CSV table of C-alpha atoms and ligand atoms in Angstrom, one decimal:
chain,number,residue,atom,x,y,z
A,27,UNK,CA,-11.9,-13.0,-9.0
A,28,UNK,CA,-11.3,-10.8,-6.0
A,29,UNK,CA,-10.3,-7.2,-7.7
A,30,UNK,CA,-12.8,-5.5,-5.4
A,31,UNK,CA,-12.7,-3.7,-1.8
A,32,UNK,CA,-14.7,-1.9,0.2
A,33,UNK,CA,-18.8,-2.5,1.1
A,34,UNK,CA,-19.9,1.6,0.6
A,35,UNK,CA,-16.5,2.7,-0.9
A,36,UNK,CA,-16.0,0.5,-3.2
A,37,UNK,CA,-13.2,0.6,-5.5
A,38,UNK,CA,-12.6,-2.1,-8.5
A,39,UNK,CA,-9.1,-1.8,-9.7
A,40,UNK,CA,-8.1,-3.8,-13.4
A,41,UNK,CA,-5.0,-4.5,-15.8
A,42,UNK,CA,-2.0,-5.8,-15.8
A,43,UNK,CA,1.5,-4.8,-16.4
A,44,UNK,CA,2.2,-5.1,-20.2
A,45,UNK,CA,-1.7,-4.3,-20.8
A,46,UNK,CA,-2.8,-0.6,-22.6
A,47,UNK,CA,-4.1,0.6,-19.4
A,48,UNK,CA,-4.5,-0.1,-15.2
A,49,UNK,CA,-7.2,1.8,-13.2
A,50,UNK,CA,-10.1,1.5,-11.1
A,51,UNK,CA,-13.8,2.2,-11.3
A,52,UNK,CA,-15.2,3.9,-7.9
A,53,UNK,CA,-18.6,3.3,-7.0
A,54,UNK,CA,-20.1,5.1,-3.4
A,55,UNK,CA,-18.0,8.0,-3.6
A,56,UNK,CA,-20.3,10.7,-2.2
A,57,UNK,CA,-21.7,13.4,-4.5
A,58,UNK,CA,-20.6,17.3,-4.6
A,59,UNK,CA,-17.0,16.4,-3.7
A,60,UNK,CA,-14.4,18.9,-5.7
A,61,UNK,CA,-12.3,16.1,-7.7
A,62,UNK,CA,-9.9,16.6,-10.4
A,63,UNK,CA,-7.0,15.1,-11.7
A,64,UNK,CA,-4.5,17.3,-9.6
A,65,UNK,CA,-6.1,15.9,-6.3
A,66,UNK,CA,-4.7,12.3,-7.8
A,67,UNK,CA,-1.6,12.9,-9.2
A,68,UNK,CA,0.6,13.9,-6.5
A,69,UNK,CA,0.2,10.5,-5.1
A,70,UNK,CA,0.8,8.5,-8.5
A,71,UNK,CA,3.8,10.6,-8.3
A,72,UNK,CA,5.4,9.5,-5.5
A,73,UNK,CA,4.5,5.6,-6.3
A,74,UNK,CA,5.6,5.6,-10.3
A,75,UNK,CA,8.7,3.6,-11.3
A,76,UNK,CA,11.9,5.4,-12.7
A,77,UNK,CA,11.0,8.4,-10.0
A,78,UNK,CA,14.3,7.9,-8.5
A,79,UNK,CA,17.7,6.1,-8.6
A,80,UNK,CA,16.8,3.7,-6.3
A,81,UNK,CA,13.8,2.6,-8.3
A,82,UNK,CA,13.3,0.1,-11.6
A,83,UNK,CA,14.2,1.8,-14.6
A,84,UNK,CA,11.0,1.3,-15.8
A,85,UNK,CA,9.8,5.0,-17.7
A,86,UNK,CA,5.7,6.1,-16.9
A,87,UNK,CA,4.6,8.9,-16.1
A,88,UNK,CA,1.3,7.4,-15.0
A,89,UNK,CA,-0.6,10.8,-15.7
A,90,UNK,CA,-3.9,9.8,-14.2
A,91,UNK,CA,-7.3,10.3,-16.7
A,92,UNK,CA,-10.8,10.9,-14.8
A,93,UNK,CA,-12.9,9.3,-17.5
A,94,UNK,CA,-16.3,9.9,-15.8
A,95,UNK,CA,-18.4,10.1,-12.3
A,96,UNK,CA,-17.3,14.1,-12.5
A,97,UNK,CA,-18.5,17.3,-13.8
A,98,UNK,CA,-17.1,20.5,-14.0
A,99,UNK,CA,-14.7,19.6,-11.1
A,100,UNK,CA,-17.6,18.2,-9.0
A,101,UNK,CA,-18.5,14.2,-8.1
A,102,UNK,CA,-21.5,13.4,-9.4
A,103,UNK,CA,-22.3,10.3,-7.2
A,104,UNK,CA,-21.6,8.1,-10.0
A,105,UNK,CA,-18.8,5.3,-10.2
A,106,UNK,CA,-15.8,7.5,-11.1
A,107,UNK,CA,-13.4,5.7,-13.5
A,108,UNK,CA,-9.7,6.2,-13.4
A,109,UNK,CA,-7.0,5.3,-15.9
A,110,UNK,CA,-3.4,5.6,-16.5
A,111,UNK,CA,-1.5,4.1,-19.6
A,112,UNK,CA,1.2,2.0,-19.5
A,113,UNK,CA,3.6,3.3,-21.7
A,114,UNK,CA,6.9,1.8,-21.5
A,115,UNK,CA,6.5,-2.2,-21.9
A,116,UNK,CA,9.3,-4.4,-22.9
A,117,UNK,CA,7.9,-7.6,-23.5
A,118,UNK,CA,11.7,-9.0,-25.2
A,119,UNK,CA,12.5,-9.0,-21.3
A,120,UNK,CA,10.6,-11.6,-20.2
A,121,UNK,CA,11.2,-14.0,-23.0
A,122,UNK,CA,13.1,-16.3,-21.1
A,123,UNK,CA,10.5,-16.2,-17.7
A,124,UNK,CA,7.6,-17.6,-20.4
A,125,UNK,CA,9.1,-20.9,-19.9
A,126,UNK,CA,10.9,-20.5,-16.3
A,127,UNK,CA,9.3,-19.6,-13.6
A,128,UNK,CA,10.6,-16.9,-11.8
A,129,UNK,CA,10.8,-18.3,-7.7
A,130,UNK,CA,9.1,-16.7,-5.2
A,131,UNK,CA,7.3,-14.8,-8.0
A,132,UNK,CA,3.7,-15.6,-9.2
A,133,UNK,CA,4.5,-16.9,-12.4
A,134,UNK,CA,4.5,-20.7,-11.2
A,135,UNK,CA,1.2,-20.1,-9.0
A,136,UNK,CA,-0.9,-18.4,-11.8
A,137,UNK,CA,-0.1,-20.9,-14.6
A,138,UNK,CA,-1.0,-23.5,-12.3
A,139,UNK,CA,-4.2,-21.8,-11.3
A,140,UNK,CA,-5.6,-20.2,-14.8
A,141,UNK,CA,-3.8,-22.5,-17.1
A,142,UNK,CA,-2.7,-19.3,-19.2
A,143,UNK,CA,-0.9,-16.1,-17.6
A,144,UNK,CA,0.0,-12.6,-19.2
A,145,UNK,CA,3.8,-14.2,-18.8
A,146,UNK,CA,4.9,-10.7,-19.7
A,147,UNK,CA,5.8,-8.2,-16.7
A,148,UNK,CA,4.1,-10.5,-14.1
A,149,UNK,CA,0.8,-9.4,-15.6
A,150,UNK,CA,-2.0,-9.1,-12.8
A,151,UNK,CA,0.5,-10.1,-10.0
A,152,UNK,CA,2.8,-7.0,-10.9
A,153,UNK,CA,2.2,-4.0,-8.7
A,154,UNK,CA,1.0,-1.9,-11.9
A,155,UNK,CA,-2.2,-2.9,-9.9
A,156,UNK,CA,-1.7,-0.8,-7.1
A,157,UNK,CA,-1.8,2.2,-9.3
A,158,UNK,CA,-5.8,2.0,-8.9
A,159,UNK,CA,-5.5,1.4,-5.3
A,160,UNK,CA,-3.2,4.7,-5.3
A,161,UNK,CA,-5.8,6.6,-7.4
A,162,UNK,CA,-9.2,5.5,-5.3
A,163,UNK,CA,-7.0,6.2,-2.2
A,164,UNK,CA,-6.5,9.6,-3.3
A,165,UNK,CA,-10.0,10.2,-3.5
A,166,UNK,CA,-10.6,8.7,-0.3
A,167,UNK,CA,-8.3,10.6,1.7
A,168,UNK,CA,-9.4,14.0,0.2
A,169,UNK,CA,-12.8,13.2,1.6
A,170,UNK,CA,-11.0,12.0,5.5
A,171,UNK,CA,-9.2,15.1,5.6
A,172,UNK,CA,-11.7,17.4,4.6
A,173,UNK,CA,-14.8,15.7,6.2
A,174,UNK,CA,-13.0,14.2,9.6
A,175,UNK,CA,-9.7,15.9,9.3
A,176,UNK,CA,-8.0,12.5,9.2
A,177,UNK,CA,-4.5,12.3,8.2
A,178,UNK,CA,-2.6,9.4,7.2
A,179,UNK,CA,1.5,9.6,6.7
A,180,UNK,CA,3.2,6.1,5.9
A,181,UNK,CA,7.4,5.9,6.0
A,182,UNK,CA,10.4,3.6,5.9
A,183,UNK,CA,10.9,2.1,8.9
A,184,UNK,CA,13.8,-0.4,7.9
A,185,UNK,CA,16.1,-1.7,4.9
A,186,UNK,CA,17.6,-4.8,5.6
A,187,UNK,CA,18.6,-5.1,9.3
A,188,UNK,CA,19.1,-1.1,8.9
A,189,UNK,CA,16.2,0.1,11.6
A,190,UNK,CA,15.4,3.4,12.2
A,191,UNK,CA,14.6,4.8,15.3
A,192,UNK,CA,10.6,5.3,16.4
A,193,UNK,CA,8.9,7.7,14.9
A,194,UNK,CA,7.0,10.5,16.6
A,195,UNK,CA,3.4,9.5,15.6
A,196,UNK,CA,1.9,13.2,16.2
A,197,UNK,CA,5.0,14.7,14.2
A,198,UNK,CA,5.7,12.9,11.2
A,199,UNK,CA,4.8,14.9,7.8
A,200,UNK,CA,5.3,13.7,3.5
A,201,UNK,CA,7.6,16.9,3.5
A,202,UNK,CA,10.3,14.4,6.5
A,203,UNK,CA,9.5,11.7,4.4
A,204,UNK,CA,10.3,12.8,1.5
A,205,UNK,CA,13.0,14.7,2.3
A,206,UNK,CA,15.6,11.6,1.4
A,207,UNK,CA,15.6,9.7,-1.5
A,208,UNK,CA,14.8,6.5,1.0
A,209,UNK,CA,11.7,7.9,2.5
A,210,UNK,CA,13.2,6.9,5.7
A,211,UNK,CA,13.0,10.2,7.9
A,212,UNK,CA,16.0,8.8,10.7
A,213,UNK,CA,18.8,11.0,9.3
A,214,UNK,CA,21.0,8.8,11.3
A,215,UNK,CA,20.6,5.5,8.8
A,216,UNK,CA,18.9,6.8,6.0
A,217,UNK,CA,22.5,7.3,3.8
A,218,UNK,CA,22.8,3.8,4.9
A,219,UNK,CA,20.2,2.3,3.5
A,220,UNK,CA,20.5,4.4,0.3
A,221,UNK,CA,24.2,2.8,0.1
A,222,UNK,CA,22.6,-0.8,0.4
A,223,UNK,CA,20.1,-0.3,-2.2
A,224,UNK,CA,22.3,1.0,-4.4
A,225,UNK,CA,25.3,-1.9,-4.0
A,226,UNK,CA,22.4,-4.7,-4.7
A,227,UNK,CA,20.6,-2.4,-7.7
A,228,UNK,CA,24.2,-3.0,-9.3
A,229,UNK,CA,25.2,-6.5,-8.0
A,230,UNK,CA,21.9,-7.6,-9.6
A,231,UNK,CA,20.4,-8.5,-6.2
A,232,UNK,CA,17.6,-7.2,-3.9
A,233,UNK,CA,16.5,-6.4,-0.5
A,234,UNK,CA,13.8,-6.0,1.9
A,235,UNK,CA,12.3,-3.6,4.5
A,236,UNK,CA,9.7,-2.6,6.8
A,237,UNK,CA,7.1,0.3,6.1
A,238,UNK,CA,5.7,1.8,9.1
A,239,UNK,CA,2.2,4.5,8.8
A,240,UNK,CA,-0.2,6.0,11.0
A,241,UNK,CA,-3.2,7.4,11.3
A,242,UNK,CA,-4.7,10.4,13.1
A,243,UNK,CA,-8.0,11.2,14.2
A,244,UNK,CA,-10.3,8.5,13.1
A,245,UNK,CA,-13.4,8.8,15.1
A,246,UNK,CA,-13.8,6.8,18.5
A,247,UNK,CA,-16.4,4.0,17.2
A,248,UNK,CA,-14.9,3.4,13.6
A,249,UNK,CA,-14.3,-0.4,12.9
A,250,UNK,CA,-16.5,-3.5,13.7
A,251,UNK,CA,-16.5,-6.4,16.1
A,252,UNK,CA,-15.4,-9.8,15.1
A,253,UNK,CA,-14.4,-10.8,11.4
A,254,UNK,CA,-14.2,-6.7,10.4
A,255,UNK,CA,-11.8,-5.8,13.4
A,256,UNK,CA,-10.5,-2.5,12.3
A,257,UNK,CA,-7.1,-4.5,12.5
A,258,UNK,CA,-8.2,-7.4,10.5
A,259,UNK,CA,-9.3,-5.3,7.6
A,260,UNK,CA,-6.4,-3.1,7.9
A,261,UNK,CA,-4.0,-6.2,7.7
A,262,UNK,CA,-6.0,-8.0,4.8
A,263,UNK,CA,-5.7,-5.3,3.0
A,264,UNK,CA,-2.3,-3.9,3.4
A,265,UNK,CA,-1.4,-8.1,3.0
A,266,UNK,CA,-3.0,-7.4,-0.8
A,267,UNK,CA,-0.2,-5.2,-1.7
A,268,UNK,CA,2.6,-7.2,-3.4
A,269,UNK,CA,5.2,-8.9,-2.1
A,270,UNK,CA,3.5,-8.2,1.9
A,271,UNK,CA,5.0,-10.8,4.0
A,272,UNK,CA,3.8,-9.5,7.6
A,273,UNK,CA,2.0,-6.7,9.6
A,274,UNK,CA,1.8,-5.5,13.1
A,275,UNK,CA,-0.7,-3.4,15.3
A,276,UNK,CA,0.6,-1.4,18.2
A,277,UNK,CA,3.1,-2.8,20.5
A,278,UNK,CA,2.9,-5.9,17.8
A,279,UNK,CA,4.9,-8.5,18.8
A,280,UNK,CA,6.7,-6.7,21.0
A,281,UNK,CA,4.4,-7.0,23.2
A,282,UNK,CA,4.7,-10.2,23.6
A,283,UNK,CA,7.4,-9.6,25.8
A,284,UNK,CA,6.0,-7.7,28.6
A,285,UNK,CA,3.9,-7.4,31.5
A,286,UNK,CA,-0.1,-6.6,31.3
A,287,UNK,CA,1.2,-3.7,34.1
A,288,UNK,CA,3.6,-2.6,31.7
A,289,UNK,CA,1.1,-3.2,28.3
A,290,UNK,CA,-1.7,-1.7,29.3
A,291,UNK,CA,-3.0,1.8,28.2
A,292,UNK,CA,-4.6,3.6,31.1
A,293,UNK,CA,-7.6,6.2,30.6
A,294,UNK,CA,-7.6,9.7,31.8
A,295,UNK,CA,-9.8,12.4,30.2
A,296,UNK,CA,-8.9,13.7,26.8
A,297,UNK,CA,-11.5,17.0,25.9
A,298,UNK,CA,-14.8,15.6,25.4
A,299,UNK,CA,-13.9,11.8,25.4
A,300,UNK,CA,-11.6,9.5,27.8
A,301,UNK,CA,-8.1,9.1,25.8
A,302,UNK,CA,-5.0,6.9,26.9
A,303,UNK,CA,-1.5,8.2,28.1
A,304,UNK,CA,0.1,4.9,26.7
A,305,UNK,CA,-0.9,3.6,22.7
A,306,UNK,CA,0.4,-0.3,23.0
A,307,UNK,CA,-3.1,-0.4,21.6
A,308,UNK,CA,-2.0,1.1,18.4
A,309,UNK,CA,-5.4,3.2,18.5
A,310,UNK,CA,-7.6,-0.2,18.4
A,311,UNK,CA,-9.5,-2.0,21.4
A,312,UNK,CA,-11.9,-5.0,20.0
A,313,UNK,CA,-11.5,-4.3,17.1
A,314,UNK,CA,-12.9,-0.7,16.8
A,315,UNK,CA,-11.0,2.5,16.7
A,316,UNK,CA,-10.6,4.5,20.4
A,317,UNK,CA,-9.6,7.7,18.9
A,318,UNK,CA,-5.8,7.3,19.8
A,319,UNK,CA,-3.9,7.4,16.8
A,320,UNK,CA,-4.0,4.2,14.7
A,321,UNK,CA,-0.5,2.6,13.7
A,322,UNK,CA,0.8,-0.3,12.5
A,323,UNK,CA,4.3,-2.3,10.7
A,324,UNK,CA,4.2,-4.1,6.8
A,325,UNK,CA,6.9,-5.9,6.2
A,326,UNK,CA,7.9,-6.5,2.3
A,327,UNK,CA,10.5,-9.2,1.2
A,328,UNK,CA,13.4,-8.8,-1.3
A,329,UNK,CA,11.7,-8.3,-4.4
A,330,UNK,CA,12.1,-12.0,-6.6
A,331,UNK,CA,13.3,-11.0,-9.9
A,332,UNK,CA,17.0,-10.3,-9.9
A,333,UNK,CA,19.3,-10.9,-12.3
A,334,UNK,CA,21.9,-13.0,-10.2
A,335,UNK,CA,22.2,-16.5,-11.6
A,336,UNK,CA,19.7,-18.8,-9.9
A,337,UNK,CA,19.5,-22.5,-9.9
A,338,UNK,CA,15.9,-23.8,-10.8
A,339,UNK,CA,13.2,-25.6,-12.7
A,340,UNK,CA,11.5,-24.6,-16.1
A,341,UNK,CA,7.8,-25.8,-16.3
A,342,UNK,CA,8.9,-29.0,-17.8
A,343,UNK,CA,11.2,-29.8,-15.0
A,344,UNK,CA,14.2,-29.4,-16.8
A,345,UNK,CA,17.3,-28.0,-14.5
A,346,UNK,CA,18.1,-24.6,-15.8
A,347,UNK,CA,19.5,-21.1,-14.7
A,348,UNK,CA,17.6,-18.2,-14.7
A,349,UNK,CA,19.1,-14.3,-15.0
A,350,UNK,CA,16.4,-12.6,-15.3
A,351,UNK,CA,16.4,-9.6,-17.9
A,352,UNK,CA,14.4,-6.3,-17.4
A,353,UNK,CA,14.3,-3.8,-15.0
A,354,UNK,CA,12.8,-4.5,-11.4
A,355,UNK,CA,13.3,-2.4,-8.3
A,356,UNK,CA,16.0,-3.7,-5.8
A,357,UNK,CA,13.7,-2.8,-2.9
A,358,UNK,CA,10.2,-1.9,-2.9
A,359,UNK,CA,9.6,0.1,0.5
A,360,UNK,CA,10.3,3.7,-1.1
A,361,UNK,CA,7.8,3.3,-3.6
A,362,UNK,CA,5.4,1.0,-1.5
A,363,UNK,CA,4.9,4.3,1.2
A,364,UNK,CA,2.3,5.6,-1.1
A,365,UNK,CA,0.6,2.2,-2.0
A,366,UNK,CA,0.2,1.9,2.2
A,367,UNK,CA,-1.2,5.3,2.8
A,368,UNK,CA,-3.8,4.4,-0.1
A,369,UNK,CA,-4.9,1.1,1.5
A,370,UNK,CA,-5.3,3.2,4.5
A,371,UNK,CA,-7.6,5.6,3.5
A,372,UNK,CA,-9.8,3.0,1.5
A,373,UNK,CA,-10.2,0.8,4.7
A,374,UNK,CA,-11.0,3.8,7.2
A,375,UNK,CA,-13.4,5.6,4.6
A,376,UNK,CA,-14.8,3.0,4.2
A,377,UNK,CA,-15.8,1.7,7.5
A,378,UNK,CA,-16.4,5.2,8.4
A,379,UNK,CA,-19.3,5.3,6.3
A,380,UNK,CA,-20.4,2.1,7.5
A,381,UNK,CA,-20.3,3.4,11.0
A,382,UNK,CA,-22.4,6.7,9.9
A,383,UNK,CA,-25.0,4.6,8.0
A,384,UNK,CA,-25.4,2.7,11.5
A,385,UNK,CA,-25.7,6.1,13.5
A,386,UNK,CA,-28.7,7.5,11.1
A,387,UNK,CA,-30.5,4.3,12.3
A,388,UNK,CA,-29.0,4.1,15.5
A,389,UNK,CA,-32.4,4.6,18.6
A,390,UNK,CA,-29.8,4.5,21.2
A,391,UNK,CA,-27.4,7.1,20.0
A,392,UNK,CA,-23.6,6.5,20.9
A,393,UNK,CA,-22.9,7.9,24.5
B,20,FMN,C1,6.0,-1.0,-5.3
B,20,FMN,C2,6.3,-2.4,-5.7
B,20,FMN,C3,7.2,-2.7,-6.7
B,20,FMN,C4,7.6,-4.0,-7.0
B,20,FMN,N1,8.5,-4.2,-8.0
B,20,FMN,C5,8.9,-5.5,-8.2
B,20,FMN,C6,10.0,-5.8,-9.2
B,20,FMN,O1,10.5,-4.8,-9.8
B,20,FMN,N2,10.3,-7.1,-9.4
B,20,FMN,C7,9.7,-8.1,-8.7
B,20,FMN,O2,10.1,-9.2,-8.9
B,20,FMN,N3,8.7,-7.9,-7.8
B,20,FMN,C8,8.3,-6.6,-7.5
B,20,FMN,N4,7.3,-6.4,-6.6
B,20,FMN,C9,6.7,-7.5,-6.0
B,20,FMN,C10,5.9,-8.5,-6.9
B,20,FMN,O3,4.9,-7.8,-7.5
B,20,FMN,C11,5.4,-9.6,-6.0
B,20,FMN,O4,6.4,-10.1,-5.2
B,20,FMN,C12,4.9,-10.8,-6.9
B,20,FMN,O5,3.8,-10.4,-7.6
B,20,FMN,C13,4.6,-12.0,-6.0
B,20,FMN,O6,3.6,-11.8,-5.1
B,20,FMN,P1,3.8,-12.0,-3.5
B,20,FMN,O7,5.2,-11.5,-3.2
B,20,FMN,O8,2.8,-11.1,-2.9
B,20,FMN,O9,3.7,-13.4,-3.3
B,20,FMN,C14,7.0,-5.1,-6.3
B,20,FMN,C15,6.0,-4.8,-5.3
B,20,FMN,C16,5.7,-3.5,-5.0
B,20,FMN,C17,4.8,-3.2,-3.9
């Protein structure tokens, strides 16, 4: 059911992977706003498969189509529908996966649950569906930077047990990111983990890694107490990207491991509002933002289909071994630093235009 996000913003994303076309329907975006394709692309870009060697072989070049909710370069206010076409299926691929289910991939989990599945290219489960997220993010994070001046910037943080060292959260650009093929901007592993994705793309195996992100200059106030902690919609919605296996806030469990003296952020006076000089916050106090900048860890897991032999089941229950055919990326985190820095902006616009709803109303304006 659940293909929706957002309570002003709200995007609607549809297809599946072998289907004619993915996309997303936009409804809330604010009228006036100069949108066209080029404002979405760039983005697509830097998520599509086959964009680099150490990426599925999969071929789209996911142009993006604005097929309404703009005129003459403007937003009209109306829901905005996106759509790319999926070109390049191979539906011979999967043959075998339509009676084995692929482990730790959906296929078992949405037989069992619909009683029918699009067995071909994981269908709804595959992460064709964050191309909609990608697009609506797009959107959204035109409108943070040019409304709020927000800016969002997600990158490799590990391959494997390859870490790279912390980031500078007021530094980090795209242009270090993608200045290696890894997006990993630590010059000092990232030929490392290129090596280890390439060895496993050929041995038929797969790994994981980490994707770190932050974001700069949301408003003090943005976010809301209890079930829509900033943090708790950040994590449920970075958790809806595929194959999301963790996420961390601030000193994250780190923390864990030291002293309130040591944890906590003091105040002193930042221009017109009282800032921290430590952020084991990671830019979030109760749930609402404090105007330090926001960041946060996702980790993803070795993506499941690889075409190593693997003992298992079919659906009947019959030993088998599965090699699975096609062409699947041997480690998602390159391609996923888009997908993040879209879920971003969708969560923050959003409750940013929750907050500013509030404020209209508000009869005892924020100090
Ligand atoms: C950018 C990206 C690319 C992915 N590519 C593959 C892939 O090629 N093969 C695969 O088995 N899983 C891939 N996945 C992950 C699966 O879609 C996901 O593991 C699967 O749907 C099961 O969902 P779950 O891992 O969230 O439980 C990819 C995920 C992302 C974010």
């Amino acid at each position: 059911m659940s293909s929706t996000h957002g309570t002003l913003f709200k995007t609607t994303t549809f297809g599946e992977s072998h289907c004619k076309a993915v996309g997303v329907v936009i409804d809330g975006c604010p009228p006036g706003l100069s949108l066209t394709e080029k404002d979405i692309q760039p983005q697509l870009d830097r998520r599509r498969p086959g964009q680099s060697a150490l990426a599925t072989n999969r071929q789209e070049a996911d142009q993006v189509q604005i097929l309404s909710g703009t005129e003459r370069g403007k937003t009209l206010g109306t829901p905005i529908a996106l759509r790319v076409n999926n070109l390049d299926q191979n539906p011979n691929d999967y043959k075998e996966m339509s009676t084995i289910p692929r482990p730790s991939h959906a296929d078992y989990t949405y037989q069992m649950k619909y009683g029918i599945r699009a067995a071909s290219g994981g269908g709804r489960s595959s992460a064709r569906e964050t191309i909609g997220n990608v697009a609506a993010g797009a959107v959204a994070e035109k409108i943070l930077r040019e409304k709020y001046g927000v800016e969002i910037v997600a990158w490799v943080a590990s391959v494997g047990s390859i870490e790279a060292a912390p980031v500078d959260h007021g530094q980090i650009t795209r242009e270090m990111v993608d200045g290696h093929i890894t997006r990993c901007p630590d010059a000092r592993v990232n030929g490392a983990m290129e090596d280890l994705i390439t060895q496993l793309k050929e041995e038929g195996d797969s790994i994981g890694g980490t994707v770190g992100c932050v974001i700069r200059g949301v408003p003090v106030g943005i976010g809301e107490p209890t079930y829509d902690k900033l943090e708790a919609a950040l994590a449920r919605t970075m958790l809806a990207i595929p194959a999301t296996k963790g996420f961390e806030i601030g000193s994250g469990f780190a923390g864990t491991r030291m002293r309130g003296s040591e944890h906590n952020d003091p105040f002193i006076v930042k221009g017109n509002r009282l800032g921290t000089t430590t952020n084991n916050s990671g830019g979030i106090q109760g749930g609402i933002a404090n105007g330090e900048d926001i960041y946060f860890r996702i980790a993803f897991k070795p993506p499941a289909t690889i075409s190593l032999p693997q003992k298992t089941v079919n659906f009947d229950g019959e030993k088998t071994i599965l090699e699975a055919k096609g062409r699947h990326d041997p480690c998602v985190v390159p391609r996923a630093v888009p997908i993040v820095e879209a879920m971003a902006a969708l969560v923050i616009l959003d409750m940013t235009m929750c907050q500013e709803a509030r404020e209209a109303l508000n009869f005892s304006p924020p100090r």
